[in-house]
Amino acid sequence: MNNYTNDNTARRYKAHVSIWGTTQLHLRNPYIIAWWSAAFPGFGHMLLSKYLRGYALFIWEVVVNIKAHVNSSMIYSFQGNIDMAKEVLDTRWLLMYIPVYLFGIWDSYRTTVDMNKFCLLAEREEHRYNSFALGALEINYLDKRNPILSVLWSLFIPGLGQLYIHRILTAFFVIVWLVIFYYYSHAQEAVLLLFLGKVKEATSVLNPEWLLFIPSHYGFAAYDSYSNTVENNKLFEKELRNHLTENYQSDGFKLLKGQKVK
C-alpha cells in the first residue's frame, strides 16, 4: 500500500519508494561513479541503483580476478617482485578480464551522464511521487537520517549503513559478499591472533588474494550509505515542502524578493 499511486502520466519520475528501498534520480559526478567502477567493477552501477548490471559485473570481477590471479600479481608487484607478478598471471582468464573491466568504467560514466539529463528533466516536470510504502514484509518511508551514523555503521560491518537507510537489496548483497571475503581471506582469524599478540601467525594465516577485496568493500559501503542518506534527506525535505505548499499555503501568497516583510 502506497500513500500515492502513480498514474504513469509523467514521462519521468523523480523517485519511487517501495518496501525494498528508495530509488531516486539525482545529480551525480560521472567521474566519481567511473572511479568506483575502476576500484571494483559493479560498484559504480550499484551507486546508480542499476542493481542487475552491478551484481553481474561484481560477480564477474570476483570470479575472473581469482582465476586470473590478478590480486596475487598486484601483491607481488607491490613487493617489487615483477617477475613473479608476471609469472602468476593466467593469461587465459586475464584476456577476458580486461575488456569487461574497461566496459564497466565506460558504461557507468555513460549511464551517469544520461541519468543526470533525466534528473534535470524530471525536476522540471515536477510530477508527484509516493513517500510511504506499507507491505506484508516491510514498511518504508521518507524521513531524515544522520549521514554520519550511516558511515559509522558501515565501518563496523558493511551493509549495516544500508539497512539504516533502508537500501535492502544493496545491504543484503554487501553483507553476503563480506561474509564470503572474510571466510576465504581468514581475516577474522588474523584479527583474533593479533589480539593474542601472535603477529607471525596472524600474517601467515591470511589469504592475501581474497583479503585485497575487503578495503574496496568497506569504502563502497561507507560512501554509498553516506551519499544516499544525504540525497534521501533532500528528497524528504522537497516532498514535505511541496505538501505544505499545496495544502496549507494561501493561494494569494507571494514571496517578495528584496523587500522586508513588516
C-alpha atoms as a PDB file:
ATOM      1  CA  MET A   1       0.000   0.000   0.000  1.00  0.00           C
ATOM      2  CA  ASN A   2       1.339   3.399  -1.028  1.00  0.00           C
ATOM      3  CA  ASN A   3       0.191   6.833   0.107  1.00  0.00           C
ATOM      4  CA  TYR A   4       0.167   7.825  -3.560  1.00  0.00           C
ATOM      5  CA  THR A   5      -0.140   5.658  -6.674  1.00  0.00           C
ATOM      6  CA  ASN A   6       1.461   6.955  -9.856  1.00  0.00           C
ATOM      7  CA  ASP A   7      -0.891   7.169 -12.808  1.00  0.00           C
ATOM      8  CA  ASN A   8       2.001   6.820 -15.296  1.00  0.00           C
ATOM      9  CA  THR A   9       1.182  10.133 -16.936  1.00  0.00           C
ATOM     10  CA  ALA A  10       4.666  11.579 -16.404  1.00  0.00           C
ATOM     11  CA  ARG A  11       7.500  10.946 -18.847  1.00  0.00           C
ATOM     12  CA  ARG A  12       9.988  10.723 -15.994  1.00  0.00           C
ATOM     13  CA  TYR A  13       9.569  10.301 -12.249  1.00  0.00           C
ATOM     14  CA  LYS A  14      11.914  11.794  -9.678  1.00  0.00           C
ATOM     15  CA  ALA A  15      11.679   8.980  -7.118  1.00  0.00           C
ATOM     16  CA  HIS A  16       9.920   5.811  -6.036  1.00  0.00           C
ATOM     17  CA  VAL A  17       9.524   4.448  -2.513  1.00  0.00           C
ATOM     18  CA  SER A  18       8.970   0.693  -2.137  1.00  0.00           C
ATOM     19  CA  ILE A  19       9.412  -1.867   0.628  1.00  0.00           C
ATOM     20  CA  TRP A  20      12.826  -2.714  -0.887  1.00  0.00           C
ATOM     21  CA  GLY A  21      14.171   0.809  -0.699  1.00  0.00           C
ATOM     22  CA  THR A  22      14.029   4.339  -2.067  1.00  0.00           C
ATOM     23  CA  THR A  23      15.102   4.777  -5.676  1.00  0.00           C
ATOM     24  CA  GLN A  24      15.616   8.285  -6.970  1.00  0.00           C
ATOM     25  CA  LEU A  25      17.173  10.347  -9.721  1.00  0.00           C
ATOM     26  CA  HIS A  26      19.696  12.906  -8.506  1.00  0.00           C
ATOM     27  CA  LEU A  27      22.740  14.597  -9.992  1.00  0.00           C
ATOM     28  CA  ARG A  28      25.962  12.619  -9.707  1.00  0.00           C
ATOM     29  CA  ASN A  29      29.552  13.253 -10.719  1.00  0.00           C
ATOM     30  CA  PRO A  30      30.274  10.837 -13.614  1.00  0.00           C
ATOM     31  CA  TYR A  31      33.990  10.822 -12.793  1.00  0.00           C
ATOM     32  CA  ILE A  32      33.325   9.625  -9.239  1.00  0.00           C
ATOM     33  CA  ILE A  33      30.996   6.882 -10.493  1.00  0.00           C
ATOM     34  CA  ALA A  34      33.606   5.814 -13.065  1.00  0.00           C
ATOM     35  CA  TRP A  35      36.261   5.809 -10.323  1.00  0.00           C
ATOM     36  CA  TRP A  36      34.205   3.425  -8.208  1.00  0.00           C
ATOM     37  CA  SER A  37      33.803   1.149 -11.230  1.00  0.00           C
ATOM     38  CA  ALA A  38      37.587   1.211 -11.610  1.00  0.00           C
ATOM     39  CA  ALA A  39      38.053   0.433  -7.905  1.00  0.00           C
ATOM     40  CA  PHE A  40      35.692  -2.538  -8.194  1.00  0.00           C
ATOM     41  CA  PRO A  41      33.527  -3.294 -11.250  1.00  0.00           C
ATOM     42  CA  GLY A  42      29.851  -3.153 -10.334  1.00  0.00           C
ATOM     43  CA  PHE A  43      30.136  -0.544  -7.587  1.00  0.00           C
ATOM     44  CA  GLY A  44      29.512   2.348  -9.982  1.00  0.00           C
ATOM     45  CA  HIS A  45      26.323   0.745 -11.280  1.00  0.00           C
ATOM     46  CA  MET A  46      25.083  -0.061  -7.775  1.00  0.00           C
ATOM     47  CA  LEU A  47      25.529   3.600  -6.848  1.00  0.00           C
ATOM     48  CA  LEU A  48      23.231   4.382  -9.781  1.00  0.00           C
ATOM     49  CA  SER A  49      20.676   1.815  -8.476  1.00  0.00           C
ATOM     50  CA  LYS A  50      21.256  -0.325 -11.573  1.00  0.00           C
ATOM     51  CA  TYR A  51      21.442  -3.457  -9.458  1.00  0.00           C
ATOM     52  CA  LEU A  52      21.270  -6.272 -12.010  1.00  0.00           C
ATOM     53  CA  ARG A  53      24.103  -4.871 -14.102  1.00  0.00           C
ATOM     54  CA  GLY A  54      26.080  -4.026 -10.975  1.00  0.00           C
ATOM     55  CA  TYR A  55      25.675  -7.502  -9.474  1.00  0.00           C
ATOM     56  CA  ALA A  56      26.692  -9.150 -12.754  1.00  0.00           C
ATOM     57  CA  LEU A  57      29.878  -7.057 -13.031  1.00  0.00           C
ATOM     58  CA  PHE A  58      30.701  -7.578  -9.344  1.00  0.00           C
ATOM     59  CA  ILE A  59      30.423 -11.367  -9.540  1.00  0.00           C
ATOM     60  CA  TRP A  60      32.388 -11.362 -12.804  1.00  0.00           C
ATOM     61  CA  GLU A  61      35.154  -9.357 -11.118  1.00  0.00           C
ATOM     62  CA  VAL A  62      35.458 -11.781  -8.189  1.00  0.00           C
ATOM     63  CA  VAL A  63      35.386 -14.994 -10.252  1.00  0.00           C
ATOM     64  CA  VAL A  64      37.679 -13.881 -13.084  1.00  0.00           C
ATOM     65  CA  ASN A  65      40.031 -12.000 -10.746  1.00  0.00           C
ATOM     66  CA  ILE A  66      40.585 -15.133  -8.671  1.00  0.00           C
ATOM     67  CA  LYS A  67      41.010 -17.330 -11.753  1.00  0.00           C
ATOM     68  CA  ALA A  68      43.442 -14.906 -13.399  1.00  0.00           C
ATOM     69  CA  HIS A  69      45.269 -14.281 -10.078  1.00  0.00           C
ATOM     70  CA  VAL A  70      45.100 -10.513 -10.616  1.00  0.00           C
ATOM     71  CA  ASN A  71      45.224  -9.719  -6.890  1.00  0.00           C
ATOM     72  CA  SER A  72      48.177 -12.056  -6.361  1.00  0.00           C
ATOM     73  CA  SER A  73      50.002 -10.335  -9.200  1.00  0.00           C
ATOM     74  CA  MET A  74      49.270  -6.937  -7.643  1.00  0.00           C
ATOM     75  CA  ILE A  75      50.671  -8.081  -4.296  1.00  0.00           C
ATOM     76  CA  TYR A  76      53.896  -9.273  -5.900  1.00  0.00           C
ATOM     77  CA  SER A  77      54.192  -6.004  -7.823  1.00  0.00           C
ATOM     78  CA  PHE A  78      53.749  -4.035  -4.562  1.00  0.00           C
ATOM     79  CA  GLN A  79      56.669  -6.038  -3.164  1.00  0.00           C
ATOM     80  CA  GLY A  80      58.804  -5.208  -6.198  1.00  0.00           C
ATOM     81  CA  ASN A  81      58.821  -8.806  -7.435  1.00  0.00           C
ATOM     82  CA  ILE A  82      57.859  -8.028 -11.038  1.00  0.00           C
ATOM     83  CA  ASP A  83      58.981 -11.377 -12.472  1.00  0.00           C
ATOM     84  CA  MET A  84      56.765 -13.290 -10.037  1.00  0.00           C
ATOM     85  CA  ALA A  85      53.890 -10.879 -10.735  1.00  0.00           C
ATOM     86  CA  LYS A  86      54.088 -11.785 -14.435  1.00  0.00           C
ATOM     87  CA  GLU A  87      54.505 -15.492 -13.822  1.00  0.00           C
ATOM     88  CA  VAL A  88      51.496 -15.879 -11.533  1.00  0.00           C
ATOM     89  CA  LEU A  89      49.039 -14.361 -14.031  1.00  0.00           C
ATOM     90  CA  ASP A  90      46.817 -16.728 -16.015  1.00  0.00           C
ATOM     91  CA  THR A  91      46.519 -15.090 -19.432  1.00  0.00           C
ATOM     92  CA  ARG A  92      43.595 -17.293 -20.487  1.00  0.00           C
ATOM     93  CA  TRP A  93      41.450 -15.588 -17.864  1.00  0.00           C
ATOM     94  CA  LEU A  94      43.230 -12.217 -17.963  1.00  0.00           C
ATOM     95  CA  LEU A  95      42.286 -11.571 -21.599  1.00  0.00           C
ATOM     96  CA  MET A  96      38.623 -11.952 -20.607  1.00  0.00           C
ATOM     97  CA  TYR A  97      39.075  -9.778 -17.528  1.00  0.00           C
ATOM     98  CA  ILE A  98      40.421  -6.627 -19.206  1.00  0.00           C
ATOM     99  CA  PRO A  99      37.567  -5.896 -21.716  1.00  0.00           C
ATOM    100  CA  VAL A 100      34.816  -6.302 -19.084  1.00  0.00           C
ATOM    101  CA  TYR A 101      36.785  -4.163 -16.615  1.00  0.00           C
ATOM    102  CA  LEU A 102      37.051  -1.343 -19.165  1.00  0.00           C
ATOM    103  CA  PHE A 103      33.378  -1.750 -20.132  1.00  0.00           C
ATOM    104  CA  GLY A 104      32.303  -1.308 -16.508  1.00  0.00           C
ATOM    105  CA  ILE A 105      34.167   2.017 -16.257  1.00  0.00           C
ATOM    106  CA  TRP A 106      32.882   3.314 -19.608  1.00  0.00           C
ATOM    107  CA  ASP A 107      29.287   2.186 -19.114  1.00  0.00           C
ATOM    108  CA  SER A 108      28.997   3.647 -15.621  1.00  0.00           C
ATOM    109  CA  TYR A 109      30.304   7.005 -16.884  1.00  0.00           C
ATOM    110  CA  ARG A 110      27.939   6.978 -19.887  1.00  0.00           C
ATOM    111  CA  THR A 111      24.945   5.977 -17.758  1.00  0.00           C
ATOM    112  CA  THR A 112      25.654   8.703 -15.196  1.00  0.00           C
ATOM    113  CA  VAL A 113      25.671  11.375 -17.905  1.00  0.00           C
ATOM    114  CA  ASP A 114      22.337  10.100 -19.250  1.00  0.00           C
ATOM    115  CA  MET A 115      20.736   9.855 -15.816  1.00  0.00           C
ATOM    116  CA  ASN A 116      21.821  13.414 -14.977  1.00  0.00           C
ATOM    117  CA  LYS A 117      19.898  14.603 -18.041  1.00  0.00           C
ATOM    118  CA  PHE A 118      16.833  12.612 -16.972  1.00  0.00           C
ATOM    119  CA  CYS A 119      17.143  14.070 -13.464  1.00  0.00           C
ATOM    120  CA  LEU A 120      17.015  17.650 -14.777  1.00  0.00           C
ATOM    121  CA  LEU A 121      14.002  16.831 -16.962  1.00  0.00           C
ATOM    122  CA  ALA A 122      12.211  15.146 -14.048  1.00  0.00           C
ATOM    123  CA  GLU A 123      12.887  18.205 -11.885  1.00  0.00           C
ATOM    124  CA  ARG A 124      11.260  20.444 -14.487  1.00  0.00           C
ATOM    125  CA  GLU A 125       8.249  18.144 -14.812  1.00  0.00           C
ATOM    126  CA  GLU A 126       7.749  18.084 -11.005  1.00  0.00           C
ATOM    127  CA  HIS A 127       5.462  15.084 -11.020  1.00  0.00           C
ATOM    128  CA  ARG A 128       4.335  13.737  -7.668  1.00  0.00           C
ATOM    129  CA  TYR A 129       5.860  10.550  -6.161  1.00  0.00           C
ATOM    130  CA  ASN A 130       4.945   8.373  -3.193  1.00  0.00           C
ATOM    131  CA  SER A 131       6.691   8.828   0.152  1.00  0.00           C
ATOM    132  CA  PHE A 132       5.263   5.878   2.153  1.00  0.00           C
ATOM    133  CA  ALA A 133       5.076   2.166   1.335  1.00  0.00           C
ATOM    134  CA  LEU A 134       3.459  -0.486   3.516  1.00  0.00           C
ATOM    135  CA  GLY A 135       3.683  -4.183   2.675  1.00  0.00           C
ATOM    136  CA  ALA A 136       3.391  -7.575   4.337  1.00  0.00           C
ATOM    137  CA  LEU A 137       7.186  -7.810   4.686  1.00  0.00           C
ATOM    138  CA  GLU A 138       8.318  -4.251   5.329  1.00  0.00           C
ATOM    139  CA  ILE A 139       7.466  -0.586   5.820  1.00  0.00           C
ATOM    140  CA  ASN A 140       9.461   2.153   4.121  1.00  0.00           C
ATOM    141  CA  TYR A 141       9.005   5.903   4.267  1.00  0.00           C
ATOM    142  CA  LEU A 142      10.904   9.112   3.617  1.00  0.00           C
ATOM    143  CA  ASP A 143      12.391  10.754   6.696  1.00  0.00           C
ATOM    144  CA  LYS A 144      15.607  12.465   7.768  1.00  0.00           C
ATOM    145  CA  ARG A 145      18.519  10.360   9.000  1.00  0.00           C
ATOM    146  CA  ASN A 146      22.073  11.113  10.093  1.00  0.00           C
ATOM    147  CA  PRO A 147      24.730  10.581   7.372  1.00  0.00           C
ATOM    148  CA  ILE A 148      27.482  10.221   9.984  1.00  0.00           C
ATOM    149  CA  LEU A 149      25.627   7.327  11.615  1.00  0.00           C
ATOM    150  CA  SER A 150      25.343   5.676   8.200  1.00  0.00           C
ATOM    151  CA  VAL A 151      29.109   5.826   7.781  1.00  0.00           C
ATOM    152  CA  LEU A 152      29.820   4.596  11.318  1.00  0.00           C
ATOM    153  CA  TRP A 153      27.556   1.553  10.947  1.00  0.00           C
ATOM    154  CA  SER A 154      29.139   0.791   7.549  1.00  0.00           C
ATOM    155  CA  LEU A 155      32.601   0.897   9.103  1.00  0.00           C
ATOM    156  CA  PHE A 156      31.527  -1.594  11.775  1.00  0.00           C
ATOM    157  CA  ILE A 157      30.059  -4.040   9.252  1.00  0.00           C
ATOM    158  CA  PRO A 158      29.498  -3.068   5.587  1.00  0.00           C
ATOM    159  CA  GLY A 159      25.786  -3.289   4.846  1.00  0.00           C
ATOM    160  CA  LEU A 160      24.543  -2.007   8.201  1.00  0.00           C
ATOM    161  CA  GLY A 161      24.595   1.571   6.926  1.00  0.00           C
ATOM    162  CA  GLN A 162      22.413   0.483   4.006  1.00  0.00           C
ATOM    163  CA  LEU A 163      19.994  -1.225   6.411  1.00  0.00           C
ATOM    164  CA  TYR A 164      19.843   2.010   8.436  1.00  0.00           C
ATOM    165  CA  ILE A 165      18.609   3.941   5.381  1.00  0.00           C
ATOM    166  CA  HIS A 166      16.507   1.027   4.068  1.00  0.00           C
ATOM    167  CA  ARG A 167      18.528   0.022   0.997  1.00  0.00           C
ATOM    168  CA  ILE A 168      17.591  -3.625   1.398  1.00  0.00           C
ATOM    169  CA  LEU A 169      18.911  -5.021  -1.892  1.00  0.00           C
ATOM    170  CA  THR A 170      22.327  -3.377  -1.566  1.00  0.00           C
ATOM    171  CA  ALA A 171      22.553  -4.263   2.134  1.00  0.00           C
ATOM    172  CA  PHE A 172      21.840  -7.945   1.512  1.00  0.00           C
ATOM    173  CA  PHE A 173      24.324  -8.148  -1.355  1.00  0.00           C
ATOM    174  CA  VAL A 174      27.096  -6.326   0.531  1.00  0.00           C
ATOM    175  CA  ILE A 175      26.686  -8.390   3.714  1.00  0.00           C
ATOM    176  CA  VAL A 176      26.646 -11.743   1.893  1.00  0.00           C
ATOM    177  CA  TRP A 177      29.816 -10.941  -0.022  1.00  0.00           C
ATOM    178  CA  LEU A 178      31.510  -9.580   3.096  1.00  0.00           C
ATOM    179  CA  VAL A 179      30.970 -12.964   4.763  1.00  0.00           C
ATOM    180  CA  ILE A 180      32.475 -14.695   1.695  1.00  0.00           C
ATOM    181  CA  PHE A 181      35.517 -12.385   1.702  1.00  0.00           C
ATOM    182  CA  TYR A 182      36.017 -12.822   5.457  1.00  0.00           C
ATOM    183  CA  TYR A 183      35.756 -16.609   5.183  1.00  0.00           C
ATOM    184  CA  TYR A 184      38.219 -17.118   2.342  1.00  0.00           C
ATOM    185  CA  SER A 185      40.693 -14.436   3.468  1.00  0.00           C
ATOM    186  CA  HIS A 186      40.742 -15.699   7.097  1.00  0.00           C
ATOM    187  CA  ALA A 187      40.664 -12.033   8.162  1.00  0.00           C
ATOM    188  CA  GLN A 188      38.742 -12.703  11.376  1.00  0.00           C
ATOM    189  CA  GLU A 189      41.205 -15.402  12.424  1.00  0.00           C
ATOM    190  CA  ALA A 190      44.088 -12.983  11.801  1.00  0.00           C
ATOM    191  CA  VAL A 191      42.425 -10.283  13.921  1.00  0.00           C
ATOM    192  CA  LEU A 192      41.949 -12.726  16.797  1.00  0.00           C
ATOM    193  CA  LEU A 193      45.605 -13.801  16.595  1.00  0.00           C
ATOM    194  CA  LEU A 194      46.671 -10.142  16.594  1.00  0.00           C
ATOM    195  CA  PHE A 195      44.729  -9.564  19.807  1.00  0.00           C
ATOM    196  CA  LEU A 196      46.617 -12.514  21.299  1.00  0.00           C
ATOM    197  CA  GLY A 197      49.933 -10.964  20.217  1.00  0.00           C
ATOM    198  CA  LYS A 198      50.718 -13.668  17.651  1.00  0.00           C
ATOM    199  CA  VAL A 199      51.761 -11.403  14.792  1.00  0.00           C
ATOM    200  CA  LYS A 200      53.608 -14.008  12.681  1.00  0.00           C
ATOM    201  CA  GLU A 201      50.751 -16.480  12.914  1.00  0.00           C
ATOM    202  CA  ALA A 202      48.263 -13.758  12.032  1.00  0.00           C
ATOM    203  CA  THR A 203      50.252 -12.890   8.908  1.00  0.00           C
ATOM    204  CA  SER A 204      50.706 -16.496   7.830  1.00  0.00           C
ATOM    205  CA  VAL A 205      47.024 -17.408   8.186  1.00  0.00           C
ATOM    206  CA  LEU A 206      45.865 -14.633   5.843  1.00  0.00           C
ATOM    207  CA  ASN A 207      44.939 -15.301   2.216  1.00  0.00           C
ATOM    208  CA  PRO A 208      46.009 -12.012   0.560  1.00  0.00           C
ATOM    209  CA  GLU A 209      44.267 -12.812  -2.731  1.00  0.00           C
ATOM    210  CA  TRP A 210      40.863 -12.596  -1.012  1.00  0.00           C
ATOM    211  CA  LEU A 211      41.938 -10.005   1.554  1.00  0.00           C
ATOM    212  CA  LEU A 212      42.534  -7.431  -1.187  1.00  0.00           C
ATOM    213  CA  PHE A 213      38.793  -7.322  -1.938  1.00  0.00           C
ATOM    214  CA  ILE A 214      37.872  -6.109   1.549  1.00  0.00           C
ATOM    215  CA  PRO A 215      39.169  -2.472   1.534  1.00  0.00           C
ATOM    216  CA  SER A 216      37.132  -1.621  -1.566  1.00  0.00           C
ATOM    217  CA  HIS A 217      34.113  -3.290   0.024  1.00  0.00           C
ATOM    218  CA  TYR A 218      34.369  -1.142   3.158  1.00  0.00           C
ATOM    219  CA  GLY A 219      34.983   2.037   1.168  1.00  0.00           C
ATOM    220  CA  PHE A 220      31.988   1.463  -1.097  1.00  0.00           C
ATOM    221  CA  ALA A 221      29.643   0.653   1.790  1.00  0.00           C
ATOM    222  CA  ALA A 222      30.618   3.843   3.628  1.00  0.00           C
ATOM    223  CA  TYR A 223      30.372   6.084   0.555  1.00  0.00           C
ATOM    224  CA  ASP A 224      27.111   4.569  -0.692  1.00  0.00           C
ATOM    225  CA  SER A 225      25.382   4.862   2.684  1.00  0.00           C
ATOM    226  CA  TYR A 226      26.583   8.437   3.230  1.00  0.00           C
ATOM    227  CA  SER A 227      25.674   9.760  -0.229  1.00  0.00           C
ATOM    228  CA  ASN A 228      22.262   8.084  -0.244  1.00  0.00           C
ATOM    229  CA  THR A 229      21.448   9.350   3.253  1.00  0.00           C
ATOM    230  CA  VAL A 230      22.190  12.910   2.112  1.00  0.00           C
ATOM    231  CA  GLU A 231      20.087  12.527  -1.049  1.00  0.00           C
ATOM    232  CA  ASN A 232      17.202  10.863   0.827  1.00  0.00           C
ATOM    233  CA  ASN A 233      17.187  13.787   3.265  1.00  0.00           C
ATOM    234  CA  LYS A 234      16.959  16.226   0.349  1.00  0.00           C
ATOM    235  CA  LEU A 235      14.124  14.186  -1.158  1.00  0.00           C
ATOM    236  CA  PHE A 236      12.238  14.186   2.167  1.00  0.00           C
ATOM    237  CA  GLU A 237      12.592  17.966   2.525  1.00  0.00           C
ATOM    238  CA  LYS A 238      11.403  18.552  -1.039  1.00  0.00           C
ATOM    239  CA  GLU A 239       8.377  16.261  -0.637  1.00  0.00           C
ATOM    240  CA  LEU A 240       7.431  17.882   2.676  1.00  0.00           C
ATOM    241  CA  ARG A 241       7.853  21.375   1.241  1.00  0.00           C
ATOM    242  CA  ASN A 242       5.606  20.532  -1.712  1.00  0.00           C
ATOM    243  CA  HIS A 243       2.975  19.001   0.606  1.00  0.00           C
ATOM    244  CA  LEU A 244       2.876  22.053   2.876  1.00  0.00           C
ATOM    245  CA  THR A 245       2.744  24.409  -0.106  1.00  0.00           C
ATOM    246  CA  GLU A 246      -0.139  22.567  -1.760  1.00  0.00           C
ATOM    247  CA  ASN A 247      -2.257  22.015   1.358  1.00  0.00           C
ATOM    248  CA  TYR A 248      -1.515  24.884   3.741  1.00  0.00           C
ATOM    249  CA  GLN A 249      -0.171  27.832   1.788  1.00  0.00           C
ATOM    250  CA  SER A 250      -2.652  30.515   0.760  1.00  0.00           C
ATOM    251  CA  ASP A 251      -3.291  30.820  -2.974  1.00  0.00           C
ATOM    252  CA  GLY A 252      -2.630  34.533  -2.746  1.00  0.00           C
ATOM    253  CA  PHE A 253       0.730  34.170  -1.026  1.00  0.00           C
ATOM    254  CA  LYS A 254       3.612  35.849  -2.843  1.00  0.00           C
ATOM    255  CA  LEU A 255       7.265  35.866  -1.859  1.00  0.00           C
ATOM    256  CA  LEU A 256       8.604  39.396  -2.377  1.00  0.00           C
ATOM    257  CA  LYS A 257      12.295  39.198  -3.039  1.00  0.00           C
ATOM    258  CA  GLY A 258      14.453  42.054  -1.847  1.00  0.00           C
ATOM    259  CA  GLN A 259      11.736  43.528   0.379  1.00  0.00           C
ATOM    260  CA  LYS A 260      11.396  43.359   4.132  1.00  0.00           C
ATOM    261  CA  VAL A 261       8.231  41.775   5.481  1.00  0.00           C
ATOM    262  CA  LYS A 262       6.503  44.016   8.006  1.00  0.00           C
END
